[in-house]
CSV table of C-alpha atoms in Angstrom, one decimal:
chain,number,residue,atom,x,y,z
P,1316,MET,CA,0.0,0.0,0.0
P,1317,ALA,CA,2.8,2.4,0.9
P,1318,GLU,CA,4.5,1.7,-2.4
P,1319,ARG,CA,1.3,2.3,-4.4
P,1320,ASN,CA,0.6,5.5,-2.6
P,1321,PHE,CA,4.2,6.7,-3.2
P,1322,TYR,CA,3.8,6.2,-6.9
P,1323,LYS,CA,0.3,7.8,-6.9
P,1324,MET,CA,1.4,10.9,-5.0
P,1325,PHE,CA,4.6,11.2,-7.1
P,1326,LEU,CA,2.5,11.2,-10.3
P,1327,GLU,CA,-0.1,13.6,-8.9
P,1328,ARG,CA,2.6,16.1,-8.1
P,1329,LYS,CA,3.7,15.9,-11.7
P,1330,GLY,CA,6.9,14.2,-10.6
P,1331,LEU,CA,7.0,12.2,-13.9
P,1332,GLN,CA,7.4,15.5,-15.9
P,1333,MET,CA,10.2,16.6,-13.5
P,1334,LEU,CA,11.9,13.2,-13.8
P,1335,LEU,CA,11.7,13.2,-17.5
P,1336,GLY,CA,13.1,16.8,-17.6
P,1337,SER,CA,15.9,16.0,-15.2
P,1338,GLY,CA,16.7,12.7,-16.9
P,1339,LEU,CA,16.8,14.3,-20.3
P,1340,SER,CA,19.0,17.0,-18.8
P,1341,LYS,CA,21.5,14.5,-17.6
P,1342,ILE,CA,21.5,12.5,-20.8
P,1343,LEU,CA,22.0,15.6,-23.0
P,1344,GLY,CA,24.6,16.8,-20.4
P,1345,PHE,CA,26.4,13.5,-21.0
P,1346,VAL,CA,26.3,14.2,-24.8
P,1347,SER,CA,27.8,17.7,-24.2
P,1348,VAL,CA,30.7,16.2,-22.3
P,1349,LEU,CA,31.2,13.6,-25.1
P,1350,ILE,CA,31.4,16.6,-27.5
P,1351,VAL,CA,34.0,18.3,-25.4
P,1352,THR,CA,36.2,15.2,-24.7
P,1353,HIS,CA,36.3,14.4,-28.5
P,1354,TRP,CA,37.2,18.0,-29.5
P,1355,THR,CA,39.7,18.8,-26.8
P,1356,THR,CA,42.8,17.2,-25.2
P,1357,GLU,CA,42.8,15.3,-22.0
P,1358,GLN,CA,44.9,18.0,-20.4
P,1359,SER,CA,42.6,20.9,-21.4
P,1360,PHE,CA,39.5,18.9,-20.2
P,1361,GLY,CA,41.3,18.1,-17.0
P,1362,SER,CA,42.0,21.8,-16.4
P,1363,PHE,CA,38.4,22.7,-17.2
P,1364,SER,CA,37.2,20.0,-14.8
P,1365,TYR,CA,39.4,21.4,-12.0
P,1366,ALA,CA,37.9,24.9,-12.5
P,1367,GLN,CA,34.3,23.5,-12.7
P,1368,SER,CA,34.7,21.4,-9.6
P,1369,ILE,CA,35.7,24.5,-7.6
P,1370,VAL,CA,32.9,26.7,-9.0
P,1371,ASN,CA,30.3,23.9,-8.5
P,1372,ALA,CA,31.4,23.8,-4.8
P,1373,ILE,CA,30.8,27.6,-4.5
P,1374,ILE,CA,27.5,27.7,-6.5
P,1375,PRO,CA,25.3,26.8,-3.4
P,1376,LEU,CA,26.5,30.1,-1.8
P,1377,MET,CA,24.6,32.0,-4.6
P,1378,GLY,CA,21.9,34.1,-3.1
P,1379,VAL,CA,22.9,33.3,0.5
P,1380,GLY,CA,20.2,30.6,0.4
P,1381,ALA,CA,17.4,33.0,-0.3
P,1382,TYR,CA,15.8,30.8,-3.0
P,1383,GLN,CA,15.9,27.7,-0.8
P,1384,ALA,CA,14.3,29.7,2.1
P,1385,TYR,CA,11.7,31.0,-0.4
P,1386,VAL,CA,10.7,27.4,-1.3
P,1387,ARG,CA,10.5,26.4,2.4
P,1388,TYR,CA,8.4,29.3,3.6
P,1389,ALA,CA,6.3,29.7,0.5
P,1390,ALA,CA,4.9,26.3,1.3
P,1391,ASP,CA,3.4,27.7,4.5
P,1392,SER,CA,1.1,30.0,2.6
P,1393,SER,CA,-1.8,29.2,0.2
P,1394,ASP,CA,-2.0,32.9,-0.9
P,1395,ILE,CA,-0.5,33.3,-4.3
P,1396,HIS,CA,0.0,37.0,-3.8
P,1397,VAL,CA,2.0,36.4,-0.6
P,1398,LYS,CA,4.2,33.9,-2.5
P,1399,GLN,CA,4.7,36.5,-5.3
P,1400,LYS,CA,5.8,39.1,-2.8
P,1401,LEU,CA,8.1,36.8,-1.0
P,1402,TYR,CA,9.6,35.7,-4.3
P,1403,ALA,CA,10.3,39.3,-5.3
P,1404,PHE,CA,12.0,39.9,-1.9
P,1405,ALA,CA,14.2,36.8,-2.0
P,1406,TYR,CA,15.0,37.2,-5.7
P,1407,SER,CA,16.2,40.8,-5.5
P,1408,ARG,CA,18.5,40.2,-2.5
P,1409,GLY,CA,19.8,36.9,-3.8
P,1410,MET,CA,20.7,38.2,-7.3
P,1411,VAL,CA,22.5,41.3,-6.0
P,1412,PHE,CA,24.7,39.1,-3.7
P,1413,SER,CA,25.4,36.7,-6.5
P,1414,LEU,CA,26.6,39.5,-8.8
P,1415,MET,CA,29.0,40.6,-6.1
P,1416,LEU,CA,30.2,37.0,-5.5
P,1417,ALA,CA,30.8,36.5,-9.2
P,1418,ALA,CA,33.0,39.6,-9.4
P,1419,VAL,CA,35.0,38.4,-6.4
P,1420,LEU,CA,35.5,35.0,-8.0
P,1421,TYR,CA,36.5,36.5,-11.3
P,1422,PHE,CA,39.3,38.6,-9.9
P,1423,SER,CA,40.4,35.9,-7.5
P,1424,ALA,CA,40.8,33.3,-10.1
P,1425,PRO,CA,44.6,33.3,-10.3
P,1426,LEU,CA,44.9,32.8,-6.6
P,1427,ILE,CA,42.1,30.1,-6.4
P,1428,CYS,CA,43.6,28.2,-9.3
P,1429,ILE,CA,47.2,28.5,-8.2
P,1430,ASP,CA,47.7,24.7,-8.2
P,1431,LEU,CA,46.6,24.4,-11.8
P,1432,PRO,CA,47.1,27.8,-13.5
P,1433,GLU,CA,45.8,26.5,-16.9
P,1434,SER,CA,42.3,26.4,-15.4
P,1435,VAL,CA,42.1,30.2,-14.7
P,1436,SER,CA,40.4,31.2,-18.0
P,1437,SER,CA,37.7,28.6,-17.6
P,1438,PHE,CA,37.2,29.5,-14.0
P,1439,GLN,CA,36.7,33.2,-14.8
P,1440,ILE,CA,34.0,32.4,-17.3
P,1441,LEU,CA,32.3,29.9,-15.0
P,1442,SER,CA,32.4,32.3,-12.0
P,1443,PHE,CA,29.4,34.1,-13.5
P,1444,THR,CA,27.3,30.9,-13.5
P,1445,VAL,CA,26.6,31.8,-9.8
P,1446,VAL,CA,24.3,34.4,-11.4
P,1447,THR,CA,22.8,32.6,-14.3
P,1448,THR,CA,22.3,29.3,-12.4
P,1449,LEU,CA,20.7,31.2,-9.5
P,1450,PHE,CA,18.2,32.8,-12.0
P,1451,MET,CA,17.2,29.4,-13.3
P,1452,GLU,CA,16.9,27.9,-9.7
P,1453,TYR,CA,14.7,30.9,-8.7
P,1454,VAL,CA,12.3,30.3,-11.5
P,1455,LYS,CA,12.2,26.5,-10.9
P,1456,SER,CA,11.6,27.1,-7.2
P,1457,HIS,CA,8.8,29.6,-7.9
P,1458,ALA,CA,7.2,27.1,-10.2
P,1459,ARG,CA,7.4,24.3,-7.6
P,1460,SER,CA,5.9,26.6,-4.9
P,1461,MET,CA,3.0,27.3,-7.3
P,1462,HIS,CA,2.6,23.5,-7.7
P,1463,LYS,CA,3.7,23.7,-11.3
P,1464,ASN,CA,6.3,21.0,-11.2
P,1465,ASP,CA,5.9,20.5,-14.9
P,1466,TYR,CA,7.3,23.9,-15.5
P,1467,SER,CA,10.4,22.9,-13.5
P,1468,GLY,CA,10.7,19.8,-15.7
P,1469,TRP,CA,10.5,21.8,-18.9
P,1470,ILE,CA,13.1,24.2,-17.7
P,1471,ASP,CA,15.5,21.3,-17.1
P,1472,THR,CA,14.7,20.0,-20.6
P,1473,TRP,CA,15.4,23.3,-22.4
P,1474,TYR,CA,18.5,23.8,-20.3
P,1475,ALA,CA,19.8,20.5,-21.6
P,1476,VAL,CA,18.9,21.1,-25.2
P,1477,SER,CA,20.5,24.6,-25.1
P,1478,LEU,CA,23.7,23.2,-23.5
P,1479,VAL,CA,24.2,20.5,-26.2
P,1480,VAL,CA,23.6,23.0,-29.0
P,1481,LEU,CA,25.8,25.7,-27.6
P,1482,SER,CA,28.5,23.2,-26.5
P,1483,LEU,CA,28.7,21.9,-30.1
P,1484,VAL,CA,29.0,25.4,-31.5
P,1485,PHE,CA,31.2,27.1,-28.9
P,1486,THR,CA,33.6,24.1,-28.3
P,1487,LEU,CA,34.3,23.8,-32.0
P,1488,LEU,CA,35.1,27.6,-32.1
P,1489,TYR,CA,36.8,28.2,-28.8
P,1490,GLY,CA,37.7,24.9,-27.1
P,1491,VAL,CA,37.0,24.3,-23.4
P,1492,GLU,CA,36.5,28.1,-22.9
P,1493,GLY,CA,33.6,27.8,-25.4
P,1494,TYR,CA,32.1,25.0,-23.4
P,1495,ALA,CA,32.3,27.2,-20.3
P,1496,VAL,CA,30.4,29.9,-22.2
P,1497,ALA,CA,27.7,27.3,-23.1
P,1498,ILE,CA,27.3,26.4,-19.5
P,1499,LEU,CA,27.1,30.1,-18.6
P,1500,ILE,CA,24.4,31.0,-21.1
P,1501,SER,CA,22.1,27.9,-21.1
P,1502,PRO,CA,20.3,28.6,-17.8
P,1503,LEU,CA,19.1,32.0,-19.1
P,1504,ILE,CA,17.8,30.6,-22.3
P,1505,ALA,CA,15.9,27.8,-20.5
P,1506,ALA,CA,14.4,29.8,-17.6
P,1507,LEU,CA,13.5,33.2,-19.1
P,1508,PRO,CA,10.3,32.1,-20.9
P,1509,TYR,CA,9.0,30.5,-17.8
P,1510,SER,CA,9.9,33.5,-15.7
P,1511,LEU,CA,7.6,35.5,-17.9
P,1512,LYS,CA,4.8,32.9,-17.7
P,1513,LEU,CA,5.0,33.0,-13.9
P,1514,ASN,CA,5.0,36.8,-13.9
P,1515,ALA,CA,8.2,36.7,-11.9
P,1516,PRO,CA,10.0,40.1,-11.9
P,1517,LEU,CA,13.4,40.3,-13.7
P,1518,ILE,CA,14.5,43.6,-12.0
P,1519,THR,CA,13.0,44.5,-8.6
P,1520,TRP,CA,14.0,45.8,-5.1
P,1521,PRO,CA,10.8,45.7,-3.0
P,1522,LYS,CA,10.8,46.7,0.7
P,1523,LEU,CA,8.6,43.9,1.9
P,1524,GLU,CA,10.2,42.9,5.2
P,1525,ASN,CA,6.7,42.5,6.7
P,1526,VAL,CA,6.1,39.4,4.5
P,1527,VAL,CA,9.4,37.8,5.4
P,1528,PRO,CA,8.8,35.0,7.9
P,1529,SER,CA,10.7,34.8,11.1
P,1530,GLY,CA,13.7,32.5,10.6
P,1531,PHE,CA,13.8,33.1,6.8
P,1532,TRP,CA,17.4,34.2,6.6
P,1533,LYS,CA,18.6,31.8,9.3
P,1534,TYR,CA,17.1,28.9,7.3
P,1535,GLY,CA,18.5,30.2,4.0
P,1536,ILE,CA,22.0,30.7,5.4
P,1537,PHE,CA,22.1,27.3,7.0
P,1538,THR,CA,20.8,25.6,3.9
P,1539,SER,CA,23.3,27.5,1.7
P,1540,LEU,CA,26.2,26.6,4.0
P,1541,GLY,CA,25.0,23.0,4.2
P,1542,ALA,CA,24.8,22.8,0.4
P,1543,ILE,CA,28.2,24.4,-0.2
P,1544,ILE,CA,29.8,22.0,2.2
P,1545,ALA,CA,28.0,19.2,0.5
P,1546,GLN,CA,29.3,20.4,-2.9
P,1547,LEU,CA,32.8,20.8,-1.5
P,1548,PHE,CA,32.5,17.1,-0.6
P,1549,PHE,CA,32.0,16.3,-4.2
P,1550,ALA,CA,34.9,18.6,-5.2
P,1551,ILE,CA,37.4,17.8,-2.5
P,1552,ASP,CA,38.8,14.7,-4.3
P,1553,VAL,CA,39.6,16.7,-7.5
P,1554,ILE,CA,41.0,19.6,-5.4
P,1555,GLN,CA,43.2,17.2,-3.5
P,1556,MET,CA,44.4,15.6,-6.8
P,1557,GLY,CA,45.4,19.0,-8.0
P,1558,ARG,CA,47.5,19.5,-4.8
P,1559,LEU,CA,49.0,16.1,-4.4
P,1560,ILE,CA,49.6,14.7,-7.9
P,1561,ALA,CA,52.2,16.3,-10.2
P,1562,ASP,CA,50.8,17.2,-13.7
P,1563,SER,CA,47.4,16.3,-12.5
P,1564,ASP,CA,45.3,17.7,-15.4
P,1565,LYS,CA,45.2,14.4,-17.3
P,1566,VAL,CA,44.6,12.3,-14.2
P,1567,ILE,CA,41.7,14.6,-13.2
P,1568,ALA,CA,40.2,14.2,-16.7
P,1569,LEU,CA,40.2,10.4,-16.3
P,1570,TYR,CA,38.7,10.6,-12.8
P,1571,ARG,CA,36.0,13.0,-13.8
P,1572,ILE,CA,34.8,10.9,-16.7
P,1573,SER,CA,34.9,7.8,-14.6
P,1574,VAL,CA,32.5,9.2,-12.0
P,1575,ILE,CA,30.3,11.3,-14.4
P,1576,VAL,CA,27.7,8.6,-15.0
P,1577,PRO,CA,27.5,7.4,-11.4
P,1578,MET,CA,27.0,11.0,-10.2
P,1579,ALA,CA,24.5,11.6,-12.9
P,1580,MET,CA,22.4,8.7,-11.6
P,1581,LEU,CA,21.7,10.6,-8.4
P,1582,ILE,CA,19.2,12.6,-10.6
P,1583,LEU,CA,16.5,10.0,-9.8
P,1584,PRO,CA,16.4,10.4,-6.0
P,1585,SER,CA,17.2,14.1,-6.3
P,1586,THR,CA,14.2,14.6,-8.6
P,1587,ILE,CA,11.9,12.7,-6.3
P,1588,ALA,CA,13.2,14.9,-3.4
P,1589,ALA,CA,12.6,18.1,-5.4
P,1590,THR,CA,9.2,17.0,-6.5
P,1591,ASP,CA,8.1,16.1,-2.9
P,1592,TYR,CA,9.9,18.9,-1.1
P,1593,VAL,CA,6.9,21.3,-0.8
P,1594,SER,CA,4.5,18.5,0.3
P,1595,ASN,CA,7.0,17.2,2.8
P,1596,SER,CA,7.5,20.7,4.2
P,1597,GLU,CA,3.7,21.0,4.5
P,1598,MET,CA,3.6,17.8,6.6
P,1599,LYS,CA,6.6,18.5,8.7
P,1600,HIS,CA,4.6,18.2,12.0
P,1601,ASN,CA,2.9,15.0,10.9
P,1602,ALA,CA,4.9,12.0,12.1
P,1603,THR,CA,2.6,9.4,10.5
P,1604,ALA,CA,2.8,11.1,7.1
P,1605,LEU,CA,6.6,11.3,7.2
P,1606,ARG,CA,6.9,7.7,8.2
P,1607,ASN,CA,4.6,6.6,5.4
P,1608,TYR,CA,6.6,8.7,3.0
P,1609,ILE,CA,9.9,7.1,3.8
P,1610,LYS,CA,8.4,3.6,3.8
P,1611,GLY,CA,7.0,4.2,0.4
P,1612,TYR,CA,10.3,5.5,-0.9
P,1613,TRP,CA,12.3,2.6,0.5
P,1614,LYS,CA,9.9,0.0,-0.9
P,1615,VAL,CA,10.6,1.4,-4.4
P,1616,MET,CA,14.3,2.0,-4.0
P,1617,ILE,CA,15.3,-1.2,-2.2
P,1618,TRP,CA,14.9,-3.1,-5.4
P,1619,LEU,CA,15.4,-0.4,-8.0
P,1620,THR,CA,18.8,0.8,-6.6
P,1621,PRO,CA,20.8,-2.5,-7.0
P,1622,LEU,CA,19.1,-3.1,-10.4
P,1623,LEU,CA,20.2,0.2,-11.8
P,1624,LEU,CA,23.7,0.0,-10.3
P,1625,LEU,CA,24.2,-3.5,-11.7
P,1626,ALA,CA,23.0,-2.6,-15.1
P,1627,VAL,CA,25.3,0.4,-15.3
P,1628,GLY,CA,28.2,-1.5,-13.8
P,1629,LEU,CA,28.0,-4.2,-16.5
P,1630,LEU,CA,28.1,-1.5,-19.2
P,1631,ALA,CA,30.9,0.5,-17.6
P,1632,PRO,CA,33.7,-0.4,-20.0
P,1633,GLN,CA,31.6,0.3,-23.0
P,1634,ILE,CA,30.3,3.6,-21.5
P,1635,LEU,CA,33.8,4.9,-20.7
P,1636,LYS,CA,35.1,3.9,-24.2
P,1637,LEU,CA,32.6,6.3,-25.7
P,1638,PHE,CA,34.8,9.1,-24.4
P,1639,GLY,CA,38.0,7.6,-25.8
P,1640,ASP,CA,40.4,4.7,-25.1
P,1641,TYR,CA,42.3,6.7,-22.4
P,1642,TYR,CA,39.1,7.2,-20.3
P,1643,ALA,CA,38.4,3.4,-20.4
P,1644,SER,CA,41.7,2.5,-18.9
P,1645,GLN,CA,40.6,2.2,-15.3
P,1646,PRO,CA,36.9,1.1,-15.1
P,1647,GLU,CA,37.4,0.1,-11.5
P,1648,ILE,CA,37.0,3.7,-10.5
P,1649,MET,CA,33.5,3.7,-11.9
P,1650,TYR,CA,32.6,0.5,-10.1
P,1651,VAL,CA,33.6,2.1,-6.7
P,1652,ALA,CA,31.7,5.3,-7.5
P,1653,LEU,CA,28.6,3.2,-8.2
P,1654,ILE,CA,28.8,1.6,-4.7
P,1655,GLY,CA,28.9,5.1,-3.2
P,1656,VAL,CA,25.9,6.1,-5.3
P,1657,GLY,CA,24.0,3.3,-3.6
P,1658,GLY,CA,24.4,5.2,-0.3
P,1659,GLY,CA,23.1,8.3,-2.0
P,1660,TYR,CA,20.0,6.5,-3.3
P,1661,LEU,CA,19.0,4.8,-0.1
P,1662,LEU,CA,20.2,7.2,2.6
P,1663,ARG,CA,22.0,10.5,1.8
P,1664,VAL,CA,19.5,12.0,-0.7
P,1665,PRO,CA,16.2,11.1,1.0
P,1666,PHE,CA,17.1,11.8,4.6
P,1667,GLY,CA,19.1,14.9,3.8
P,1668,ASN,CA,16.3,16.4,1.8
P,1669,LEU,CA,13.7,15.4,4.5
P,1670,LEU,CA,15.8,17.2,7.2
P,1671,SER,CA,15.8,20.3,5.0
P,1672,ALA,CA,12.1,20.1,4.3
P,1673,VAL,CA,11.1,19.9,7.9
P,1674,GLY,CA,13.2,22.9,8.7
P,1675,ARG,CA,16.4,21.3,10.1
P,1676,ALA,CA,18.8,22.5,7.5
P,1677,ASP,CA,21.3,23.2,10.4
P,1678,ILE,CA,21.7,19.5,11.0
P,1679,ASN,CA,22.6,18.9,7.3
P,1680,THR,CA,25.2,21.6,7.7
P,1681,TYR,CA,26.8,19.9,10.7
P,1682,VAL,CA,26.7,16.5,9.1
P,1683,ASN,CA,28.1,17.7,5.8
P,1684,MET,CA,30.9,19.5,7.6
P,1685,GLY,CA,31.9,16.3,9.4
P,1686,VAL,CA,31.9,14.3,6.2
P,1687,LEU,CA,33.8,17.0,4.3
P,1688,LEU,CA,36.6,17.0,7.0
P,1689,GLY,CA,36.7,13.2,6.9
P,1690,ALA,CA,37.0,13.2,3.1
P,1691,PHE,CA,39.7,15.9,3.2
P,1692,PHE,CA,42.0,14.0,5.6
P,1693,LEU,CA,41.4,10.6,4.1
P,1694,CYS,CA,42.2,11.9,0.6
P,1695,GLN,CA,45.3,13.5,2.0
P,1696,TRP,CA,46.4,10.1,3.2
P,1697,VAL,CA,45.1,7.8,0.5
P,1698,ILE,CA,45.7,9.7,-2.8
P,1699,PRO,CA,49.6,9.6,-2.5
P,1700,ILE,CA,49.3,5.8,-2.0
P,1701,TRP,CA,46.5,4.7,-4.3
P,1702,GLY,CA,46.1,7.7,-6.6
P,1703,VAL,CA,42.7,8.3,-8.2
P,1704,PHE,CA,41.4,4.8,-7.2
P,1705,GLY,CA,42.0,5.8,-3.5
P,1706,ALA,CA,40.0,9.0,-4.0
P,1707,ALA,CA,37.1,7.0,-5.4
P,1708,VAL,CA,37.1,4.7,-2.4
P,1709,VAL,CA,37.2,7.6,0.1
P,1710,MET,CA,34.2,9.3,-1.6
P,1711,ALA,CA,32.2,6.1,-1.7
P,1712,VAL,CA,32.7,5.3,2.0
P,1713,MET,CA,31.9,8.9,3.0
P,1714,MET,CA,28.7,9.0,1.0
P,1715,TRP,CA,27.4,6.0,3.0
P,1716,LEU,CA,28.5,7.5,6.3
P,1717,ASN,CA,26.8,10.8,5.4
P,1718,GLY,CA,23.6,8.9,4.6
P,1719,LEU,CA,23.7,7.0,7.9
P,1720,ALA,CA,24.2,10.2,9.9
P,1721,SER,CA,21.3,11.9,8.2
P,1722,MET,CA,19.1,8.9,8.8
P,1723,VAL,CA,19.9,8.9,12.5
P,1724,PHE,CA,19.2,12.6,12.9
P,1725,PHE,CA,15.9,12.4,11.0
P,1726,TRP,CA,14.9,9.4,13.2
P,1727,ARG,CA,15.5,11.5,16.3
P,1728,TYR,CA,13.3,14.3,14.8
P,1729,TYR,CA,10.6,11.8,14.0
P,1730,LYS,CA,10.7,10.4,17.5
P,1731,SER,CA,10.3,13.9,18.9
P,1732,LEU,CA,7.2,14.4,16.9
P,1733,GLU,CA,5.8,11.1,18.2
P,1734,LYS,CA,6.4,12.1,21.8
P,1735,ALA,CA,4.8,15.5,21.2
P,1736,SER,CA,1.6,14.0,19.7
């Protein structure tokens, strides 16, 4: 029954459209990387990947968490006008901060990329994705708060299509820097039409503090910090390789391609979490509803997870060979990454997002900080001994530990609701 209800509610919230959009986004993103790896050298792609890893780790800081706080608190109101006003407030403050952040990153690029100077030009272009990506995330969040999950799915779809087309054109013309430009522009192309459909303001600075709920900025900052720490976790392996391995650009390229498909597979639980975020936030005080939700999720994922991981694992050598012979030389890295993704499916993604939805983003921040520190020190020890394979093992182990910690804290929250009822 829980499994059937889980499917039913997911479909009613237009989760299928979101999943199709996110899935197509990942598939076409995969195609764009294929284009880049076939038209650039391993060294240049490795330098680009180093820059992208650092920028991706910083991106959650965009808007100081205002758009995450907007989704969380917009769920508490059924008044569309209140949601519109809150959106305008969060959007204006977040975009101004992100513009300042982008400028700081641009001028700091030589210092940030000191271990791999070849990555500076890509980093400077990608630094402005903290603005364009934030714009897209604002529009997607606004759509979700209005219960228009299909809009969010279409934005992901058009983002993916734009990225492939622009990647093909700009990479042929300008190499990896052209690919960086494609990543920069695609969010604007995808989100702008839906921003207009939702009557979301493009330029605004409202003084609407009276509609800002208590705890809005605290929640946003904790969510942002938690997310940036989580993204640093996914970047720390590449950053440590840049520090600890001589002439690391080619090695980083191999590693990034080896983990690209396993990491892309996280789109399924992440899309489910995004689809259900508003509804889970609305039932944050309902212990029975939260228990039924996680039971339904597990009944689906307990069999789907090993099935998907096994299928991709069997195809790993063939998948890697698509990028070139060099990238298929160490398939064992991909096997280890797939084991780590299992922890993301069953524990890390569902419980981390549930903690955020019920208003305990601060717990995610503390958990992610502990995992990040653990990954940093373990990579420092393991990479000089086992190289890139050691980095993959560290990340897989820490993903499972992250999930276990999130599950324990969510269980404590659930028990507190039971006692209060």
